[in-house]
mmCIF file of C-alpha atoms in Angstrom:
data_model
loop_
_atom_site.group_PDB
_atom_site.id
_atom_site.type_symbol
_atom_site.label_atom_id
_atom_site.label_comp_id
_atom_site.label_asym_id
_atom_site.label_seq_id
_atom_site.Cartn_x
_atom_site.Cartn_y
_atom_site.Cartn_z
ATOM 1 C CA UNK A 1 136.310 71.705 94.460
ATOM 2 C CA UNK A 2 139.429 73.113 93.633
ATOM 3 C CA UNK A 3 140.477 76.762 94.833
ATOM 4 C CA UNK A 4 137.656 79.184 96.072
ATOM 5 C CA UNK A 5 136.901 82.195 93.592
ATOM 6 C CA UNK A 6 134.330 83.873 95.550
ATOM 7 C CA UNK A 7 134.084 83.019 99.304
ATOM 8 C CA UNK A 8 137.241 84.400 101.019
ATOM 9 C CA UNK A 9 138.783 81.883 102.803
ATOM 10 C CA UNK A 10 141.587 83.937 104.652
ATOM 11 C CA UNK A 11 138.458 85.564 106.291
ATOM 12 C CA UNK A 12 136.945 82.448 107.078
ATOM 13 C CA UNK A 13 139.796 81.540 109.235
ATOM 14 C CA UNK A 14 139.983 84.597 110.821
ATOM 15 C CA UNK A 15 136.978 84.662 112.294
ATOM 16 C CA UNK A 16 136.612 84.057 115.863
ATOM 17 C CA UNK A 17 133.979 81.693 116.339
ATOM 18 C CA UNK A 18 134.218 81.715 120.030
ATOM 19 C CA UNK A 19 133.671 85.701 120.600
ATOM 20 C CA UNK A 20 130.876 85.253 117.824
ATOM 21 C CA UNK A 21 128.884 82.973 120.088
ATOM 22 C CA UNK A 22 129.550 85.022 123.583
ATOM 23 C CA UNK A 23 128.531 88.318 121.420
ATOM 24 C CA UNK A 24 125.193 89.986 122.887
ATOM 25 C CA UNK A 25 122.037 90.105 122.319
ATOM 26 C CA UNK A 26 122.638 87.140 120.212
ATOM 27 C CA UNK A 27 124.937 85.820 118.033
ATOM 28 C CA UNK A 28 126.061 88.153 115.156
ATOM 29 C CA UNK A 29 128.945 89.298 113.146
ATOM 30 C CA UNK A 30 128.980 91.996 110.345
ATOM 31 C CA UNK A 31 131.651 91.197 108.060
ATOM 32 C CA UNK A 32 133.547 92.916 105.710
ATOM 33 C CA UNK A 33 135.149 91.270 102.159
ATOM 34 C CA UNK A 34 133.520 88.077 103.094
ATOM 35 C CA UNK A 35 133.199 87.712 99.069
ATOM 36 C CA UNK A 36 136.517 87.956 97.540
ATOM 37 C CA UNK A 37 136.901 92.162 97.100
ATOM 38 C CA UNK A 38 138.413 91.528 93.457
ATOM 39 C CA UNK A 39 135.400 89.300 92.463
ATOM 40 C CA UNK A 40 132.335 90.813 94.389
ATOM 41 C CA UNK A 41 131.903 93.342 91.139
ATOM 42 C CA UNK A 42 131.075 90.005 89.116
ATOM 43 C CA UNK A 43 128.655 89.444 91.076
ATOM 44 C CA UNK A 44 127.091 92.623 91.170
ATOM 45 C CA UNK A 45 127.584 92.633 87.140
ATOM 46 C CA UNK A 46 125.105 89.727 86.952
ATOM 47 C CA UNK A 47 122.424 89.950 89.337
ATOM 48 C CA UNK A 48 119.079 88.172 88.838
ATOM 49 C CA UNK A 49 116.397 90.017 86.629
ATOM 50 C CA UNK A 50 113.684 90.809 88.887
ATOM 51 C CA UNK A 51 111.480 89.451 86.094
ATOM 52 C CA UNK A 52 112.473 86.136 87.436
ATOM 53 C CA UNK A 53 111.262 86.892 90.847
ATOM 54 C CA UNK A 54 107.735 86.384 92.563
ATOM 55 C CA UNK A 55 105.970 89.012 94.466
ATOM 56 C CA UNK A 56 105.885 88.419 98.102
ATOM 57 C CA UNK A 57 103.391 90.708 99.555
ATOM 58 C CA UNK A 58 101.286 88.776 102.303
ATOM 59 C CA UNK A 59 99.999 91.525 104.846
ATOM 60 C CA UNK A 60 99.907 90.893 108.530
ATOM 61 C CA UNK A 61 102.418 87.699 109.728
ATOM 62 C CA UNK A 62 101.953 85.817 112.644
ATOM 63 C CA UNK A 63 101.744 87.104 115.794
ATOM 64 C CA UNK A 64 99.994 90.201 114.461
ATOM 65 C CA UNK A 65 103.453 91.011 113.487
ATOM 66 C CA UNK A 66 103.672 93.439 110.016
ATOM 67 C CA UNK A 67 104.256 91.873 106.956
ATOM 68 C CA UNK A 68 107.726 91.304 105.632
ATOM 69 C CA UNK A 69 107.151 92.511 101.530
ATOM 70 C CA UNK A 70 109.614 91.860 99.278
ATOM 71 C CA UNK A 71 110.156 90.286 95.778
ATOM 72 C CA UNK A 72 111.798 86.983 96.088
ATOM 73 C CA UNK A 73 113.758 84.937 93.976
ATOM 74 C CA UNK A 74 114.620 80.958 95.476
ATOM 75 C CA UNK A 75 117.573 79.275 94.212
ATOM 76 C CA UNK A 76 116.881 75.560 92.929
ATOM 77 C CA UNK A 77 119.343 73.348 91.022
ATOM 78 C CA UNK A 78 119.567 73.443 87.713
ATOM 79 C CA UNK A 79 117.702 76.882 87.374
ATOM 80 C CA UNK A 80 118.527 79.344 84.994
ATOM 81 C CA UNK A 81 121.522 81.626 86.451
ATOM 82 C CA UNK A 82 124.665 83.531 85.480
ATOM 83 C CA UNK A 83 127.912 81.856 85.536
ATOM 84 C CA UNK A 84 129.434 83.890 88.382
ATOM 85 C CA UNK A 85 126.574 83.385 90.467
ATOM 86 C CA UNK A 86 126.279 79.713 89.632
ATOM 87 C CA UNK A 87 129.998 79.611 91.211
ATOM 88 C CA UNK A 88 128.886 81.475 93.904
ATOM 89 C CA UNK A 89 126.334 78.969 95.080
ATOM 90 C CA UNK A 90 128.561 75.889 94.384
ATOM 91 C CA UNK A 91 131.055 77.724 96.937
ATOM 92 C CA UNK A 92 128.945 77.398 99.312
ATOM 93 C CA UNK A 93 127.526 74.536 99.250
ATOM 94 C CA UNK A 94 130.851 72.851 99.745
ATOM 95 C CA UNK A 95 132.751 71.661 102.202
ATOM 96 C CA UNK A 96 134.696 74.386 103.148
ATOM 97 C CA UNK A 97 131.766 77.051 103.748
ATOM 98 C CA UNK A 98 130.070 74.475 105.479
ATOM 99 C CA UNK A 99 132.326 73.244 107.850
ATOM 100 C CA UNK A 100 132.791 76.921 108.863
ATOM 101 C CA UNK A 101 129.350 77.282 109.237
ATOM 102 C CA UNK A 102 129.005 74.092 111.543
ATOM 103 C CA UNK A 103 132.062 75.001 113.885
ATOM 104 C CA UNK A 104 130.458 78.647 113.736
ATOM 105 C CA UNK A 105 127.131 77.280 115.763
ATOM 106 C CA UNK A 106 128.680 74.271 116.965
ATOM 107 C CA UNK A 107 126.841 71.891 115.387
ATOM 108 C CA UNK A 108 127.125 68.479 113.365
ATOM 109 C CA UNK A 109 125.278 68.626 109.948
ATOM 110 C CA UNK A 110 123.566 71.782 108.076
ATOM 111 C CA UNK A 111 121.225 72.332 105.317
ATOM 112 C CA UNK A 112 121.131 75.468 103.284
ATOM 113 C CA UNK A 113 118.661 77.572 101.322
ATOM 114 C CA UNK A 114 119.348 80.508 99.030
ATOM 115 C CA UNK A 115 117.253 83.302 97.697
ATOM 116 C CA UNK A 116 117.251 86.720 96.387
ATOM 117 C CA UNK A 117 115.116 89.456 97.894
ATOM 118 C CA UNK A 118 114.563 92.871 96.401
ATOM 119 C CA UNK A 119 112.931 95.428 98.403
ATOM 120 C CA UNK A 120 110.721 98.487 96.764
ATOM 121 C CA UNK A 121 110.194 101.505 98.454
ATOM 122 C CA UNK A 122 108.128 101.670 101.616
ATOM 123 C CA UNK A 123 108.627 98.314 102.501
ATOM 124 C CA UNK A 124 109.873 96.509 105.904
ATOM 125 C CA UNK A 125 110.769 93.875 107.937
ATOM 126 C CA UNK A 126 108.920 93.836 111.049
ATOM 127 C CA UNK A 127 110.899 92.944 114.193
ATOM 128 C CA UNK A 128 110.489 89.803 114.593
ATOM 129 C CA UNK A 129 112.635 86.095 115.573
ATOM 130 C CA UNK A 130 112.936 83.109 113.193
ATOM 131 C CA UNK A 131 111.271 79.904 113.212
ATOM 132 C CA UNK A 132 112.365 76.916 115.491
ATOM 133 C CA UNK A 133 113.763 75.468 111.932
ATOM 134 C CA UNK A 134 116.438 78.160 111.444
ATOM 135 C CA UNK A 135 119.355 78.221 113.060
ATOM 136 C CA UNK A 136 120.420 81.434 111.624
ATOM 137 C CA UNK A 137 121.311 82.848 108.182
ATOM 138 C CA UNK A 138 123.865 84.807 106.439
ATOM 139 C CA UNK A 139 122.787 87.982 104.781
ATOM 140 C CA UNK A 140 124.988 89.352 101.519
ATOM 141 C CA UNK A 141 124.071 92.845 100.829
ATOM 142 C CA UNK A 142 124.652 94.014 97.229
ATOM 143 C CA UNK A 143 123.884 97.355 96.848
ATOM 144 C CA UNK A 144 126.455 99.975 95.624
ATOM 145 C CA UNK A 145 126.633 103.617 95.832
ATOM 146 C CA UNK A 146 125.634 103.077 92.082
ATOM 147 C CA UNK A 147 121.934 101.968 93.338
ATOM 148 C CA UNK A 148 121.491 103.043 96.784
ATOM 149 C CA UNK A 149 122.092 105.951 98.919
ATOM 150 C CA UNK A 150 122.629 105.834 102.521
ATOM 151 C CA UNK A 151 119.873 107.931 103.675
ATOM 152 C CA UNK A 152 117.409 105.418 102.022
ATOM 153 C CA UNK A 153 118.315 102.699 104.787
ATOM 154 C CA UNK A 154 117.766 99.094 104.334
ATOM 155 C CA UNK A 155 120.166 98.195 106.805
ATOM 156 C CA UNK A 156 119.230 94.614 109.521
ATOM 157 C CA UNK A 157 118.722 96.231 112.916
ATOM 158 C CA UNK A 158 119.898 93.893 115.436
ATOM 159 C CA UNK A 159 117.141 94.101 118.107
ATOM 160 C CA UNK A 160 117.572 94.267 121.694
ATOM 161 C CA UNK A 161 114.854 93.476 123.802
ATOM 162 C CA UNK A 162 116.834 92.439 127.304
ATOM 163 C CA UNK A 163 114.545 89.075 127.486
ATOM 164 C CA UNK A 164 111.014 91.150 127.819
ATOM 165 C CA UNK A 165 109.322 90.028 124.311
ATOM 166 C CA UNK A 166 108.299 87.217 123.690
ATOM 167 C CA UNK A 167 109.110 85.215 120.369
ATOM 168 C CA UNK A 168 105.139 84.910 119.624
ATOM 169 C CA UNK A 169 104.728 88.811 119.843
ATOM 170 C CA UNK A 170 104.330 91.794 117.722
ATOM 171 C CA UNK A 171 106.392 94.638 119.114
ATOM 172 C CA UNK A 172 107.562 97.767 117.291
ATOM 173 C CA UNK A 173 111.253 98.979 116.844
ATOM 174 C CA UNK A 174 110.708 101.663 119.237
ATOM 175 C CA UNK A 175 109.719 99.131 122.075
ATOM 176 C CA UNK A 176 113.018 97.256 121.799
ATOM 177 C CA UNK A 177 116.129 98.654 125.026
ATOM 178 C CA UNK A 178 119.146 98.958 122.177
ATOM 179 C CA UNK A 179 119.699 98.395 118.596
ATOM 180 C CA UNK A 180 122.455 98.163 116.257
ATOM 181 C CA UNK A 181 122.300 98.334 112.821
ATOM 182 C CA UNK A 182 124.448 96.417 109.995
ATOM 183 C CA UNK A 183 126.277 98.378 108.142
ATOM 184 C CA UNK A 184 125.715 97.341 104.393
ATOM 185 C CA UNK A 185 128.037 99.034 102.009
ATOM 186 C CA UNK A 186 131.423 98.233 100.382
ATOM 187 C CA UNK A 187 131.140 93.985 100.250
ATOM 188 C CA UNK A 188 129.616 93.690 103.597
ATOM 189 C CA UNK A 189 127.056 90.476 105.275
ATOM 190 C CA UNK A 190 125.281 89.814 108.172
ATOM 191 C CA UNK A 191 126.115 86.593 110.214
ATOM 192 C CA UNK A 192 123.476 85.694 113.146
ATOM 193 C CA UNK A 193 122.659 82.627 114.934
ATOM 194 C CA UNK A 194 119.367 81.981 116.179
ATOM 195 C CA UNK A 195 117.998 82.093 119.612
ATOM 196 C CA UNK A 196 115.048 82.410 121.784
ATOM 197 C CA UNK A 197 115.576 86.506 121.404
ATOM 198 C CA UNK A 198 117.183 87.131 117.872
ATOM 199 C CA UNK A 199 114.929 89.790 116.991
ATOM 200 C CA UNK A 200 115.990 91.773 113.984
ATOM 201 C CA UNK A 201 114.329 93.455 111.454
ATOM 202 C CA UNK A 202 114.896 95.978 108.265
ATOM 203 C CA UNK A 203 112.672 99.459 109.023
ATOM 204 C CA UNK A 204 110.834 101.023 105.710
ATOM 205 C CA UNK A 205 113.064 101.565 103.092
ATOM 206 C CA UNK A 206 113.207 105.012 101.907
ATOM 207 C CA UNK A 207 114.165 104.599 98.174
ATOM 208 C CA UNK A 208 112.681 106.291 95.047
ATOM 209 C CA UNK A 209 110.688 104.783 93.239
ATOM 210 C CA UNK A 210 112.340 101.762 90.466
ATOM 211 C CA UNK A 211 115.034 101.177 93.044
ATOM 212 C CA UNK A 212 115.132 97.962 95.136
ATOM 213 C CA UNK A 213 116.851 96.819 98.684
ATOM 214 C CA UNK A 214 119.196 93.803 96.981
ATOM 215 C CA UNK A 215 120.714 91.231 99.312
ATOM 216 C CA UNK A 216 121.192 87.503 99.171
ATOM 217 C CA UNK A 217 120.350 85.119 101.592
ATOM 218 C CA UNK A 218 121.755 81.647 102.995
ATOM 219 C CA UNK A 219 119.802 80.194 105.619
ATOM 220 C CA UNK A 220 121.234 77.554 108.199
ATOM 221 C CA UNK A 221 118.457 75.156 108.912
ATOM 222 C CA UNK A 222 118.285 72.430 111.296
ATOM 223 C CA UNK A 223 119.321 68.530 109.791
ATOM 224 C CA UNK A 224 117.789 65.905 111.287
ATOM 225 C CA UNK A 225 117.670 63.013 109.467
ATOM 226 C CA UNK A 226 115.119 60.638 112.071
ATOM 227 C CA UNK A 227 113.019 64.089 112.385
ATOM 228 C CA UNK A 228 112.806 64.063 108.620
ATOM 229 C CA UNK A 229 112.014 60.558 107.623
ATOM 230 C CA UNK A 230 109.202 60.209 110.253
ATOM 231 C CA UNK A 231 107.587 63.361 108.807
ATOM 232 C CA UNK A 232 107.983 62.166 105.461
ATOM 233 C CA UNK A 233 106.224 58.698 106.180
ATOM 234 C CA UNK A 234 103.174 60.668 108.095
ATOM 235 C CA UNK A 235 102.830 62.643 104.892
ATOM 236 C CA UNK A 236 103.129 59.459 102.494
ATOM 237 C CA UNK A 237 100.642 57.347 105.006
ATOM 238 C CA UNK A 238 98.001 60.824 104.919
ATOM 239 C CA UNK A 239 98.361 60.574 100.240
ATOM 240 C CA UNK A 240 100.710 63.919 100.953
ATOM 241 C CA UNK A 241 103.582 64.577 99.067
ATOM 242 C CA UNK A 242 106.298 63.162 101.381
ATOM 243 C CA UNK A 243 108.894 66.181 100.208
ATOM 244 C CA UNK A 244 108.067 69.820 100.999
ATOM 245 C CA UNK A 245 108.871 72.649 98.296
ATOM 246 C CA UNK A 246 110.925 73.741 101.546
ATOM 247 C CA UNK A 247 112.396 70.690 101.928
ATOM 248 C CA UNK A 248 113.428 70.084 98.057
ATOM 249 C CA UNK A 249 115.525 73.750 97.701
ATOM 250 C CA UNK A 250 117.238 72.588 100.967
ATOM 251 C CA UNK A 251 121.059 71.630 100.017
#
């Protein structure tokens, strides 16, 4: 891949990955420009159609925790998808955004997923810390002061909880010590790694009606080759399906 269009790789390499990791409660950065300023609006110009997106609304999670309700849209290859955004996604699944990505948490190998959400109105994300799987994610927020006012929130809370929750619990955002919200406007993300205590969560939007919460997400997940095949062969010994829809959107 020749010369980056989207991802802005002077940011990239001035990103400290060092104070990112020693940054508490957990590791997070809130980033500003991380998509090329004079090409973000292309993006924006071209969003999915949430006509291509399925309706996420499960009720109660895990743990008793609320349910996280959204419309979601997951990126596979060869789908149907604007230019720009097409780009977008080949960025980062090179080598470049990768290898940041890897000296970021310090690790070897990554996978990636992508996907859309949209938000309505009156919908959350419950506090709450990601699977074992995850090893964080990276959360583009593409709202404009043409879609979304500030006073209608949407904005990741970063969660403090000062070690007292445990992952497999159900608190409330008033029960957590400190919080700090993302700030979401003008070309900003959301970088966290995952730990034992990376709560976060996204309180009840507050928009009117026809409006949506827009961000894009790229999760890090965990690549273990051995881990994988031996999964795969228990699920092609029990007449399963030895790849996961999970597994096949994972790049």
């Amino acid at each position: 891949m020749g010369a980056l269009r989207y991802v802005n790789q002077a940011l990239l390499e001035q990103i400290d990955t060092g104070a990112f990791r020693a940054r508490q409660p957990f590791p997070w950065l809130n980033p500003q420009y991380f998509i090329a300023p004079e090409h973000y609006p292309e993006l924006l110009d071209s969003m999915p159609d949430i006509a291509q997106f399925r309706a996420a609304f499960y009720g109660t999670r895990k743990h008793g925790q609320k349910g996280h309700d959204r419309y979601v849209l997951d990126y596979e290859e060869g789908m149907s998808l604007a230019e720009p955004w097409q780009q977008f996604i080949d960025e980062l699944r090179g080598d470049t955004y990768r290898e940041f990505v890897c000296q970021l948490l310090k690790v070897r190998d990554i996978r990636f997923r992508f996907h859309w959400h949209y938000t309505p109105a009156g919908c959350e994300v419950s506090p709450h810390c990601d699977s074992r799987g995850k090893l964080g994610s990276q959360i583009f927020y593409l709202n404009t002061e043409r879609d979304w006012q500030p006073e209608w929130g949407g904005e990741t809370v970063i969660l403090d909880d000062e070690g007292e929750f445990p992952a497999a619990s159900a608190p409330q955002f008033a029960d957590f010590k400190a919080e700090y919200a993302a700030l979401t406007a003008d070309n900003r993300s959301l970088l966290f790694a995952r730990r034992g205590n990376s709560w976060h969560g996204v309180r009840a939007v507050q928009c009117p009606e026809g409006y949506f919460r827009k961000v894009f997400i790229v999760v890090f997940e965990a690549h273990r080759p051995l881990r994988l095949a031996s999964k795969r062969l228990k699920r092609i010994l029990s007449g399963k399906p030895p790849v996961t829809d999970k597994e096949r959107m994972m790049y």
